[in-house]
Structure formats: structure tokens, C-alpha cells
Tab-separated table of C-alpha atoms in Angstrom:
chain	number	residue	atom	x	y	z
A	5	MET	CA	0.006	-0.163	-0.053
A	6	GLU	CA	0.904	3.840	-0.652
A	7	PRO	CA	2.329	5.111	2.554
A	8	LYS	CA	-0.384	7.914	3.793
A	9	MET	CA	0.439	11.349	5.033
A	10	ASP	CA	-1.660	11.727	8.168
A	11	SER	CA	-1.447	14.703	10.387
A	12	GLY	CA	2.017	14.561	12.240
A	13	SER	CA	3.070	11.462	10.309
A	14	VAL	CA	6.386	11.021	7.926
A	15	LEU	CA	6.890	9.155	4.593
A	16	LYS	CA	8.262	5.651	4.870
A	17	ALA	CA	10.208	6.390	1.729
A	18	PRO	CA	11.605	9.607	0.422
A	19	ILE	CA	10.320	11.324	-2.530
A	20	ASN	CA	11.898	11.970	-5.924
A	21	LEU	CA	11.185	15.754	-6.743
A	22	SER	CA	11.767	14.964	-10.522
A	23	ASP	CA	8.797	12.725	-10.546
A	24	LEU	CA	6.444	15.047	-8.716
A	25	LEU	CA	7.548	17.753	-11.227
A	26	ASN	CA	6.706	15.597	-14.482
A	27	GLY	CA	3.347	14.670	-12.589
A	28	GLY	CA	4.270	10.847	-12.190
A	29	THR	CA	3.105	8.563	-9.523
A	30	GLU	CA	5.870	6.363	-8.912
A	31	PHE	CA	8.201	7.355	-6.267
A	32	GLN	CA	11.517	5.001	-7.113
A	33	ILE	CA	15.197	6.877	-7.248
A	34	ASP	CA	16.726	7.224	-10.746
A	35	THR	CA	20.219	5.390	-10.175
A	36	GLU	CA	21.334	6.172	-13.976
A	37	PHE	CA	24.789	6.952	-12.789
A	38	ASN	CA	27.167	5.228	-10.421
A	39	ASP	CA	28.501	8.356	-8.632
A	40	HIS	CA	31.685	8.801	-7.110
A	41	GLU	CA	31.596	11.651	-4.607
A	42	GLY	CA	34.540	13.896	-4.169
A	43	ASP	CA	35.644	13.734	-7.879
A	44	GLU	CA	35.236	17.224	-8.128
A	45	TYR	CA	38.422	17.491	-7.240
A	46	PHE	CA	39.142	15.760	-10.506
A	47	LEU	CA	43.108	15.679	-10.841
A	48	ASP	CA	43.680	14.726	-7.309
A	49	ASP	CA	41.370	11.673	-7.464
A	50	ASP	CA	41.317	9.741	-4.621
A	51	TYR	CA	44.899	11.047	-3.810
A	52	GLY	CA	43.315	14.562	-2.851
A	53	SER	CA	41.153	14.864	0.109
A	54	ALA	CA	38.001	16.718	-0.295
A	55	ASP	CA	36.131	18.453	2.530
A	56	GLU	CA	34.312	15.686	4.897
A	57	ASP	CA	30.381	15.934	5.017
A	58	ASP	CA	29.278	17.968	7.797
A	59	GLU	CA	27.493	15.671	10.265
A	60	ARG	CA	24.536	18.073	10.431
A	61	TYR	CA	23.835	16.844	7.130
A	62	LYS	CA	23.592	13.074	8.013
A	63	GLN	CA	21.085	13.951	10.611
A	64	LEU	CA	17.619	12.880	9.717
A	65	GLN	CA	15.908	15.804	12.332
A	66	THR	CA	14.643	19.324	11.538
A	67	PRO	CA	16.638	22.105	12.760
A	68	TRP	CA	13.480	24.285	13.671
A	69	GLU	CA	10.590	23.013	15.636
A	70	ARG	CA	8.405	26.248	15.731
A	71	THR	CA	6.402	27.498	12.980
A	72	PHE	CA	7.301	28.508	9.432
A	73	ASP	CA	6.244	32.118	10.045
A	74	GLU	CA	8.368	32.576	12.889
A	75	LEU	CA	11.491	31.169	11.191
A	76	ARG	CA	10.679	33.409	8.412
A	77	GLN	CA	11.508	36.331	10.914
A	78	GLU	CA	14.756	35.112	11.293
A	79	MET	CA	15.524	34.744	7.692
A	80	ASP	CA	16.216	37.129	4.953
A	81	GLN	CA	13.498	37.743	2.072
A	82	ILE	CA	14.785	36.476	-1.200
A	83	ASN	CA	11.188	37.176	-3.150
A	84	GLU	CA	7.523	36.991	-2.176
A	85	HIS	CA	7.799	33.125	-2.005
A	86	LEU	CA	11.614	32.381	-0.859
A	87	TYR	CA	13.136	33.072	2.555
A	88	LYS	CA	16.801	32.142	3.331
A	89	ARG	CA	19.208	31.678	6.425
A	90	VAL	CA	22.857	31.035	5.591
A	91	THR	CA	24.588	28.729	8.162
A	92	LYS	CA	27.987	28.496	6.447
A	93	ALA	CA	29.227	31.173	3.757
A	94	GLY	CA	30.562	29.644	0.260
A	95	VAL	CA	33.089	30.787	-2.367
A	96	GLY	CA	32.565	32.264	-5.861
A	97	GLU	CA	29.219	33.788	-7.589
A	98	PRO	CA	25.940	32.870	-7.474
A	99	ILE	CA	24.940	29.970	-9.858
A	100	PRO	CA	24.007	31.284	-13.673
A	101	ASP	CA	22.102	28.802	-15.867
A	102	SER	CA	23.601	26.009	-17.672
A	103	THR	CA	25.672	25.109	-14.507
A	104	ARG	CA	25.512	21.230	-13.496
A	105	VAL	CA	25.060	21.573	-9.590
A	106	VAL	CA	25.649	18.918	-6.936
A	107	ILE	CA	23.778	19.229	-3.458
A	108	GLU	CA	22.859	17.418	-0.434
A	109	TYR	CA	19.671	18.460	0.966
A	110	ASN	CA	16.843	17.421	3.697
A	111	ALA	CA	13.440	18.644	3.300
A	112	PHE	CA	10.803	18.816	5.913
A	113	PHE	CA	7.445	19.886	6.018
A	114	GLU	CA	5.958	22.243	8.632
A	115	GLY	CA	5.514	20.686	11.909
A	116	GLU	CA	7.421	17.350	11.054
A	117	SER	CA	10.459	16.014	12.737
A	118	LYS	CA	11.644	14.137	9.940
A	119	PRO	CA	12.369	14.714	6.395
A	120	PHE	CA	9.978	13.586	3.632
A	121	ASP	CA	12.520	13.967	1.047
A	122	SER	CA	16.516	13.353	1.788
A	123	THR	CA	19.752	12.680	-0.163
A	124	THR	CA	20.922	11.313	3.171
A	125	LEU	CA	18.176	8.674	2.932
A	126	ARG	CA	18.979	7.953	-0.461
A	127	ASP	CA	22.574	8.014	0.179
A	128	LYS	CA	23.336	9.847	-2.991
A	129	PRO	CA	23.604	13.521	-3.760
A	130	HIS	CA	21.410	15.093	-6.147
A	131	ARG	CA	22.674	16.635	-9.666
A	132	PHE	CA	20.837	18.908	-12.111
A	133	VAL	CA	21.569	21.425	-14.839
A	134	VAL	CA	20.227	24.960	-13.283
A	135	GLY	CA	18.009	26.300	-16.018
A	136	LYS	CA	16.629	23.341	-17.546
A	137	SER	CA	13.554	23.115	-15.342
A	138	ASN	CA	14.186	19.547	-14.064
A	139	VAL	CA	13.662	20.190	-10.634
A	140	LEU	CA	10.724	21.846	-8.443
A	141	PRO	CA	11.023	25.914	-9.289
A	142	GLY	CA	11.457	26.359	-5.698
A	143	LEU	CA	14.694	24.184	-5.222
A	144	GLU	CA	15.926	25.696	-8.266
A	145	GLN	CA	15.555	29.303	-7.264
A	146	ALA	CA	17.040	28.269	-3.770
A	147	VAL	CA	20.048	26.862	-5.555
A	148	ARG	CA	20.503	29.999	-7.760
A	149	THR	CA	21.232	32.105	-4.531
A	150	MET	CA	23.929	30.040	-3.376
A	151	ARG	CA	27.819	29.516	-3.640
A	152	VAL	CA	29.879	26.702	-3.834
A	153	SER	CA	30.338	25.066	-0.433
A	154	GLU	CA	27.397	27.147	0.914
A	155	GLU	CA	25.372	25.833	3.404
A	156	ALA	CA	22.044	27.463	4.065
A	157	GLN	CA	18.243	26.855	5.161
A	158	PHE	CA	15.173	28.004	2.973
A	159	VAL	CA	11.456	28.262	3.664
A	160	ILE	CA	9.871	27.861	0.230
A	161	ALA	CA	6.036	28.706	-0.233
A	162	TYR	CA	3.797	25.941	-1.993
A	163	GLN	CA	3.296	28.102	-5.163
A	164	LEU	CA	7.268	27.309	-6.084
A	165	MET	CA	6.720	23.507	-4.625
A	166	TYR	CA	3.529	21.143	-5.080
A	167	GLY	CA	0.872	24.005	-5.741
A	168	GLU	CA	-2.487	24.600	-4.229
A	169	PHE	CA	-3.532	21.212	-4.482
A	170	GLY	CA	-0.156	18.929	-3.016
A	171	CYS	CA	0.560	15.619	-4.801
A	172	LEU	CA	-2.024	12.898	-3.968
A	173	GLN	CA	-1.858	11.498	-0.618
A	174	ARG	CA	1.873	12.391	-0.255
A	175	VAL	CA	1.678	16.005	-0.338
A	176	LYS	CA	-0.815	18.087	1.946
A	177	PRO	CA	-2.499	21.235	0.119
A	178	LYS	CA	-0.773	24.249	0.215
A	179	ALA	CA	2.149	22.843	1.823
A	180	ASP	CA	5.283	24.940	2.511
A	181	VAL	CA	8.621	23.357	2.845
A	182	LEU	CA	12.092	23.794	4.820
A	183	PHE	CA	15.015	22.737	2.911
A	184	VAL	CA	18.432	22.463	4.407
A	185	ILE	CA	20.907	22.348	1.391
A	186	ARG	CA	24.570	21.891	0.857
A	187	LEU	CA	25.983	22.852	-2.633
A	188	ILE	CA	29.151	20.743	-3.150
A	189	SER	CA	30.151	21.824	-6.456
A	190	ALA	CA	28.988	24.102	-9.451
A	191	THR	CA	30.589	23.276	-13.057
A	192	PRO	CA	29.733	24.898	-16.407
A	193	VAL	CA	28.071	22.409	-18.934
A	194	SER	CA	30.662	22.228	-21.792
A	195	ASP	CA	30.257	21.268	-25.311
A	196	GLY	CA	31.863	17.983	-25.797
A	197	GLU	CA	31.942	18.703	-29.588
A	198	ALA	CA	34.028	21.815	-29.422
A	199	LEU	CA	36.969	20.350	-31.233
A	200	ALA	CA	35.135	18.636	-33.924
A	201	LYS	CA	33.502	21.789	-34.933
A	202	LEU	CA	36.778	23.484	-35.613
A	203	ASN	CA	37.657	23.379	-39.419
A	204	GLU	CA	41.316	22.480	-40.479
A	205	THR	CA	42.359	26.207	-40.458
A	206	GLU	CA	41.372	26.779	-36.941
A	207	ARG	CA	42.789	23.521	-35.919
A	208	ARG	CA	46.393	24.747	-36.809
A	209	THR	CA	45.944	27.793	-34.823
A	210	TYR	CA	46.954	27.525	-31.183
A	211	ALA	CA	45.073	30.517	-29.918
A	212	THR	CA	41.702	29.074	-31.273
A	213	VAL	CA	42.671	25.466	-30.241
A	214	LYS	CA	43.253	26.187	-26.566
A	215	ASP	CA	39.837	27.601	-25.846
A	216	LYS	CA	38.077	24.529	-27.456
A	217	VAL	CA	40.474	22.450	-25.435
A	218	THR	CA	39.483	24.176	-22.162
A	219	GLU	CA	35.952	23.177	-23.203
A	220	ILE	CA	36.680	19.789	-23.952
A	221	ARG	CA	38.584	19.233	-20.448
A	222	GLN	CA	35.597	20.646	-18.722
A	223	TYR	CA	33.265	18.213	-20.558
A	224	ALA	CA	35.692	14.990	-19.625
A	225	ARG	CA	35.813	16.142	-16.115
A	226	ASP	CA	32.201	16.309	-15.921
A	227	CYS	CA	31.987	12.855	-17.613
A	228	PHE	CA	34.408	11.555	-14.711
A	229	GLN	CA	32.398	12.758	-12.395
A	230	ARG	CA	29.407	11.131	-13.313
A	231	ASN	CA	31.287	7.705	-13.773
A	232	LEU	CA	31.353	7.821	-17.536
A	233	VAL	CA	35.316	6.999	-17.569
A	234	PRO	CA	35.549	5.832	-20.991
A	235	ASN	CA	33.878	9.049	-22.451
A	236	ALA	CA	36.328	11.013	-20.266
A	237	ILE	CA	39.211	9.079	-21.990
A	238	VAL	CA	37.841	9.831	-25.500
A	239	LYS	CA	37.606	13.313	-24.906
A	240	TYR	CA	41.090	13.881	-23.117
A	241	LEU	CA	42.762	11.612	-25.941
A	242	GLU	CA	41.067	13.990	-28.528
A	243	ALA	CA	42.476	17.092	-26.672
A	244	VAL	CA	45.821	15.503	-26.456
A	245	HIS	CA	45.946	14.916	-30.018
A	246	THR	CA	44.810	18.423	-31.359
A	247	LEU	CA	47.160	20.242	-29.052
A	248	GLN	CA	49.944	17.975	-30.467
A	249	THR	CA	49.200	18.916	-34.114
A	250	CYS	CA	48.479	22.719	-34.043
A	251	GLN	CA	51.029	25.173	-34.719
A	252	LEU	CA	52.908	27.142	-32.144
A	253	LYS	CA	54.008	30.658	-32.969
A	254	ASP	CA	56.443	31.270	-30.056
A	255	GLU	CA	57.923	29.881	-26.722
A	256	ALA	CA	55.261	31.371	-24.653
A	257	GLU	CA	52.626	29.346	-26.611
A	258	GLN	CA	54.939	26.422	-26.442
A	259	ALA	CA	55.298	26.345	-22.671
A	260	GLU	CA	51.399	26.963	-22.378
A	261	GLN	CA	50.716	23.994	-24.542
A	262	GLN	CA	53.277	21.890	-22.436
A	263	LYS	CA	51.476	22.935	-19.145
A	264	THR	CA	48.148	21.811	-20.432
A	265	LEU	CA	49.243	18.492	-21.894
A	266	ILE	CA	50.817	17.625	-18.318
A	267	ALA	CA	47.413	18.313	-17.027
A	268	LEU	CA	45.668	15.847	-19.712
A	269	TYR	CA	48.347	13.141	-19.342
A	270	THR	CA	47.801	13.330	-15.573
A	271	SER	CA	43.943	13.042	-16.007
A	272	LEU	CA	44.304	10.236	-18.372
A	273	ALA	CA	46.359	8.354	-15.897
A	274	VAL	CA	43.614	9.016	-13.191
A	275	CYS	CA	41.057	7.815	-15.539
A	276	TYR	CA	43.071	4.445	-16.589
A	277	ASN	CA	43.355	3.527	-12.868
A	278	ARG	CA	40.059	3.948	-12.378
A	279	ARG	CA	39.024	1.604	-14.994
A	280	ASP	CA	41.811	-0.996	-14.031
A	281	ARG	CA	44.153	-0.220	-16.881
A	282	PRO	CA	47.357	0.145	-15.232
A	283	LYS	CA	49.671	-0.405	-18.253
A	284	ASP	CA	47.756	2.330	-20.007
A	285	ALA	CA	48.273	4.469	-16.580
A	286	CYS	CA	51.966	3.759	-16.777
A	287	ARG	CA	52.073	4.803	-20.476
A	288	MET	CA	50.748	7.965	-19.745
A	289	VAL	CA	53.404	8.750	-17.075
A	290	ASN	CA	55.985	7.684	-19.655
A	291	GLU	CA	54.382	10.499	-21.477
A	292	LEU	CA	54.656	12.765	-18.928
A	293	ARG	CA	58.409	11.981	-18.235
A	294	ARG	CA	58.942	13.692	-21.464
A	295	LEU	CA	57.199	16.670	-20.527
A	296	CYS	CA	58.173	17.154	-16.716
A	297	ASP	CA	60.137	16.048	-13.888
A	298	VAL	CA	57.887	13.492	-12.303
A	299	SER	CA	59.791	12.813	-9.348
A	300	LYS	CA	58.554	16.220	-8.188
A	301	SER	CA	54.581	15.549	-8.562
A	302	ALA	CA	53.354	13.677	-5.868
A	303	LYS	CA	50.004	13.447	-7.937
A	304	ILE	CA	51.970	11.648	-10.915
A	305	LEU	CA	53.769	9.598	-8.755
A	306	TYR	CA	50.899	8.362	-6.740
A	307	GLN	CA	48.780	7.332	-10.005
A	308	GLU	CA	52.190	5.433	-11.104
A	309	GLY	CA	52.279	3.863	-7.766
A	310	LYS	CA	48.777	2.540	-8.019
A	311	ALA	CA	49.455	1.018	-11.557
A	312	LEU	CA	52.754	-0.569	-10.618
A	313	MET	CA	51.015	-2.270	-7.703
A	314	SER	CA	48.015	-3.438	-9.646
A	315	LEU	CA	50.660	-4.991	-12.128
A	316	GLY	CA	52.429	-6.626	-9.275
A	317	GLU	CA	55.691	-4.259	-9.577
A	318	TYR	CA	55.759	-3.846	-5.852
A	319	ASP	CA	59.275	-2.774	-5.614
A	320	ARG	CA	58.745	0.128	-8.161
A	321	ALA	CA	55.514	0.710	-6.641
A	322	ARG	CA	57.046	1.301	-3.121
A	323	LYS	CA	59.481	3.775	-4.602
A	324	CYS	CA	56.891	5.979	-6.467
A	325	LEU	CA	54.804	5.883	-3.359
A	326	LEU	CA	57.556	6.622	-0.678
A	327	ARG	CA	58.711	9.848	-2.804
A	328	ALA	CA	55.140	10.641	-3.319
A	329	GLN	CA	54.746	10.553	0.680
A	330	GLN	CA	57.915	12.773	0.940
A	331	LEU	CA	56.359	15.119	-1.280
A	332	GLU	CA	53.153	15.297	0.800
A	333	PRO	CA	54.033	13.672	4.045
A	334	GLN	CA	50.511	14.637	5.775
A	335	ASP	CA	48.395	13.097	3.016
A	336	GLU	CA	46.662	10.292	4.582
A	337	ILE	CA	45.614	8.540	1.474
A	338	VAL	CA	49.221	7.922	0.249
A	339	GLN	CA	49.902	6.440	3.828
A	340	GLN	CA	47.056	4.004	3.124
A	341	VAL	CA	48.018	2.600	-0.154
A	342	LEU	CA	51.259	1.926	1.191
A	343	LYS	CA	49.953	0.016	3.681
A	344	GLN	CA	47.802	-1.877	1.302
A	345	LEU	CA	50.973	-2.348	-0.915
A	346	ASN	CA	53.060	-3.656	1.951
A	347	ASP	CA	49.948	-6.107	2.772
A	348	ARG	CA	49.801	-7.182	-0.778
A	349	SER	CA	53.647	-7.518	-0.896
A	350	VAL	CA	53.968	-9.879	2.436
A	351	LYS	CA	51.064	-11.895	1.033
A	352	HIS	CA	52.916	-12.250	-2.307
A	353	GLN	CA	56.220	-13.108	-0.661
A	354	GLN	CA	54.456	-16.136	1.329
A	355	GLU	CA	52.364	-17.401	-1.573
A	356	GLU	CA	55.753	-17.386	-3.637
A	357	LYS	CA	57.851	-19.133	-0.798
A	358	LYS	CA	55.185	-21.897	-0.683
A	359	ILE	CA	55.552	-22.442	-4.421
A	360	TRP	CA	58.865	-22.794	-4.414
A	361	SER	CA	58.924	-25.002	-1.187
A	362	ARG	CA	56.697	-27.334	-2.793
A	363	ALA	CA	58.938	-27.405	-5.932
A	364	PHE	CA	61.760	-28.260	-3.949
A	365	GLY	CA	59.860	-30.572	-1.902
A	366	LEU	CA	59.055	-32.603	-5.087
A	367	ALA	CA	62.456	-32.415	-6.556
A	368	GLU	CA	63.859	-34.015	-3.408
A	369	LYS	CA	61.257	-36.353	-3.272
A	370	LYS	CA	61.860	-37.317	-6.988
A	371	GLU	CA	65.769	-37.374	-6.182
A	372	LYS	CA	65.324	-39.878	-3.505
A	373	GLN	CA	63.454	-42.280	-5.901
A	374	LEU	CA	65.565	-41.326	-9.044
A	375	SER	CA	68.843	-40.223	-7.871
A	376	ALA	CA	70.636	-41.038	-11.186
A	377	GLU	CA	68.051	-39.078	-13.266
A	378	ASP	CA	68.857	-35.743	-12.591
A	379	THR	CA	66.920	-34.518	-15.864
A	380	GLU	CA	63.638	-36.037	-14.136
A	381	LEU	CA	64.293	-34.472	-10.899
A	382	LEU	CA	64.736	-30.892	-12.500
A	383	ASP	CA	61.694	-31.251	-14.417
A	384	ASN	CA	59.445	-31.097	-11.571
A	385	MET	CA	61.034	-27.546	-10.965
A	386	LYS	CA	60.669	-26.307	-14.556
A	387	GLN	CA	56.966	-25.435	-13.949
A	388	THR	CA	57.405	-22.996	-11.126
A	389	ILE	CA	59.423	-20.802	-13.559
A	390	GLN	CA	57.844	-21.328	-16.802
A	391	LEU	CA	55.683	-18.391	-16.480
A	392	PHE	CA	58.711	-16.073	-16.083
A	393	VAL	CA	60.483	-17.636	-18.877
A	394	GLU	CA	57.581	-17.031	-21.128
A	395	ASP	CA	56.926	-13.383	-19.946
A	396	GLU	CA	58.801	-11.219	-22.389
A	397	GLY	CA	58.131	-8.146	-20.397
A	398	SER	CA	60.283	-9.711	-17.111
A	399	SER	CA	64.182	-9.941	-17.251
A	400	THR	CA	64.750	-10.980	-13.442
A	401	LEU	CA	63.080	-13.318	-11.203
A	402	PRO	CA	64.023	-12.776	-7.314
A	403	LEU	CA	64.405	-16.160	-5.608
A	404	PRO	CA	63.122	-16.519	-1.921
A	405	ASP	CA	64.953	-16.039	0.941
A	406	GLY	CA	66.580	-19.030	3.079
A	407	LEU	CA	67.506	-21.281	0.057
A	408	THR	CA	69.645	-24.425	1.131
A	409	ASP	CA	72.868	-25.333	-0.679
A	410	ARG	CA	71.159	-27.913	-2.222
A	411	GLU	CA	68.176	-25.809	-3.265
A	412	LEU	CA	70.460	-23.555	-4.836
A	413	ALA	CA	72.618	-26.178	-6.507
A	414	LEU	CA	69.383	-27.570	-8.258
A	415	MET	CA	68.404	-24.097	-8.993
A	416	ASP	CA	71.722	-23.648	-10.607
A	417	GLN	CA	71.388	-26.844	-12.923
A	418	LEU	CA	67.933	-25.455	-13.808
A	419	ALA	CA	68.955	-22.094	-14.938
A	420	SER	CA	71.702	-23.829	-16.946
A	421	GLU	CA	69.204	-25.897	-18.785
A	422	LEU	CA	67.066	-23.157	-19.520
A	423	ASN	CA	69.706	-20.659	-20.542
A	424	LEU	CA	69.465	-18.535	-17.471
A	425	LYS	CA	71.764	-17.234	-15.042
A	426	LEU	CA	71.754	-17.422	-11.406
A	427	ASN	CA	73.132	-14.208	-9.894
A	428	VAL	CA	73.595	-13.041	-6.467
A	429	HIS	CA	73.623	-9.726	-4.777
A	430	VAL	CA	75.044	-8.972	-1.444
A	431	THR	CA	73.227	-6.072	0.266
A	432	ASN	CA	73.928	-5.258	4.293
A	433	ASN	CA	75.783	-8.812	4.528
A	434	LYS	CA	72.681	-10.599	3.150
A	435	LYS	CA	72.887	-12.718	-0.061
A	436	ASN	CA	70.001	-12.122	-2.518
A	437	TYR	CA	69.515	-14.652	-5.403
A	438	LYS	CA	67.892	-14.052	-8.916
A	439	LEU	CA	67.613	-15.740	-12.279
A	440	GLN	CA	68.449	-13.495	-14.956
A	441	LYS	CA	67.332	-14.057	-18.692
């Protein structure tokens, strides 16, 4: 049965404002996008630290227990139907048309302690484009008065909300609403075809291309925020190609182009890591090495460290992440990933030692049975290094610590048979053995 709204009661499920605006009777939540909140700090990805949510926006309790008329007396009047009180100032300018906004809110009817609609209940911030009339007029007018990071309370009259008759049994007639809103981000809606619309002459002119690249970057960032990462990758690559093929008239344009390419390749590394494509992420970092000193960029080192960790290159990953930590010693995310890396590395070493132990155990057992047939004895160990031999991208294979003299002798024989070398390196009076192709 549909939940009814009697006097003093609250809804069991939140109302979707877009459905109400369009006259619908279903109140299911639209989950078109799998959002990753915090990605408005795009280049930082999960390396950066966005502001933590204010806990007041996680509390499902009205901030006002008296009448809305009394609350209006403590607010600023925006217009006849809209009153506002700022609880935390924001930054920047009020929101213009064609801006994609991300907000958190709780909405209360007068005299009710719990919200009838809430992004907290849905566990998902709300996104919409200002000026497209896809939310209730009162909510859009309220957001237009806000600035990024602002937190505010609004009393919105029924004329801008659900009207004189309300909405079936869910909303009472002439229902004014108290909105508690936090504006997380506001980004211009960009033209994803800005570069495609250029003619050949315009494509060769850097001054023209750079403005369109700015639009494409914003469009790609917006795609990333909406979890459309493949779309973002396509647009970033388009921007890279266009920048690289246009003509530069002086050193100033060359320096500006290089700076933009660094940002684009860094963004691509973020995207490829998000899509679990670590080889492509490393390829982007290699492109960055041609443009800048990556050892001075914590962002780039962090992305390379993540990619190398996914590839199982734990030693190289550790070097990258430790250097990133040196550059940003207070960043907790780098510390968390380093811990994750150490856990994976230890587990890998334990599994590797078990594999070698089983291999040597089979070899020794075979030796006792067939002491005169060394070839068959060593065949039991070949399987453990077959992947290494076939992997064209690997040139060395570290051996586990604690090998006995007998095990090293068997390994030396096997290395000779497979055209490998058994090398030893001494570090801090400790011998480390590796197979070398």
C-alpha cells in the first residue's frame, strides 16, 4: 500500500522531486549513474582530500521545531515565496544558467521532525543542470542564490513547490517546505563536440585550439564525475591529439601547451587507473616524463605507484609511493595505499615461498626415488618458473630468502638448462639470489 500522510506522520520512503514535477506517481530513485562523490577535485582523484561531509547533513532531524512564520522572521527574504538563512558561507558567484550542480539536502514539512525527502536517505547527492527546469521551481530558485560550499536553510512557499492541491496523499495542500541545502559543486555544462566543430585552419591555430581544449577538459571532467570514465578518456585523448598537431608561434605558446598536456596526461592516468588499466596508466606517466620531472609531482607518482601495484611491480610501486609521501607527508591517502602495498607484498612473498617450497619438495622426493636421473628431477621445478621464461616483459626473477645449499645447486642446474643465469647480490651482508634471462 502507498504510505499515507496523516497529520504528524512522516513518509516511509523519500519523494523523488523530478517525478513529482513531471506529474508521475512512482517514487523510485533514478540510479542512472554510479556516482563517485569527491571527484569534483578531479585531478586529485582519491589522492586528494575533499572536505568531509558536515555531520549535520547526516542527521535526519529538523533544525526548526516552531512554525515556519516564526522561522521567516529570522531569515532574509529573497522574493515573495522564498526566504533564506545562510549557516555557512560559500565561495565564488551565484549560480548562472547551464551550470551542473551537485547538492545535498533534507526537506521537511511544517510541524514534522523527519524529512519527507533526503539525499541522506538515498545515500546519493542530487545533480541537476540549472535552467533546464528539471527540478521543482522552488529548489532551483534556492540553489541559484547559493555559492559553492555554502550551507543554507530555505523556507519555500507552496506556490514554488507542489502547488495549491499538493500531490495525491503524499503532499498536503498548500504545503510550504523547509530545505536544508549544501552546495557541493557547480561546473559549467561544456560542449563535448567543441573540437570536432573546428575547421582545418582553426585546428592549426593554437590560440583557437586552446579555448576549445578548455571546454573539452571541462566536459571530460564532468563525464568522470558522472562515472562515464570511457567517455572522459576519449575526450582527453582528443584534446591531446589536437594540441600536439596545432602550430605554435612562440615559446610562450609552447610553454602553455606543455602545461596543458601535463594536466591532460595526468587526467588520463587517473582515468586508466579508475578503469583498472594499469599498463595504460603507466604509458601516460611515461609520456609525462618527456614533458616534466615526475619526481617532483606527488600526483603523478601516486598514479604510477597505484598502476605498478596493480601490475605486481611492488618494489617500483613502493619507490613511487614513498617519494609521493616525501612530497606530501601529511596525505593520509598515500599512507593508506602504502599500507595496502605492504600487505599485498607480504602476501605475495608468502605465496611465492610456498610455491618454491612445494617445487623443491617435489624435486627432493624425486631425487630420492631417481637419484641417477637428474633431468627428471629438475623437470619438477620447471613449472614454477615457466611463466617467468615466457614473460617477455620480465628479465629477472627474485628467489625467496632462506634457500639451502642443495636448493641453490638444483636451481643452478635448472638455470643452465633453461639458458638462465643465477646471480647473487650482497646487500647489508645478506645474499639475494635472482634468475636472470
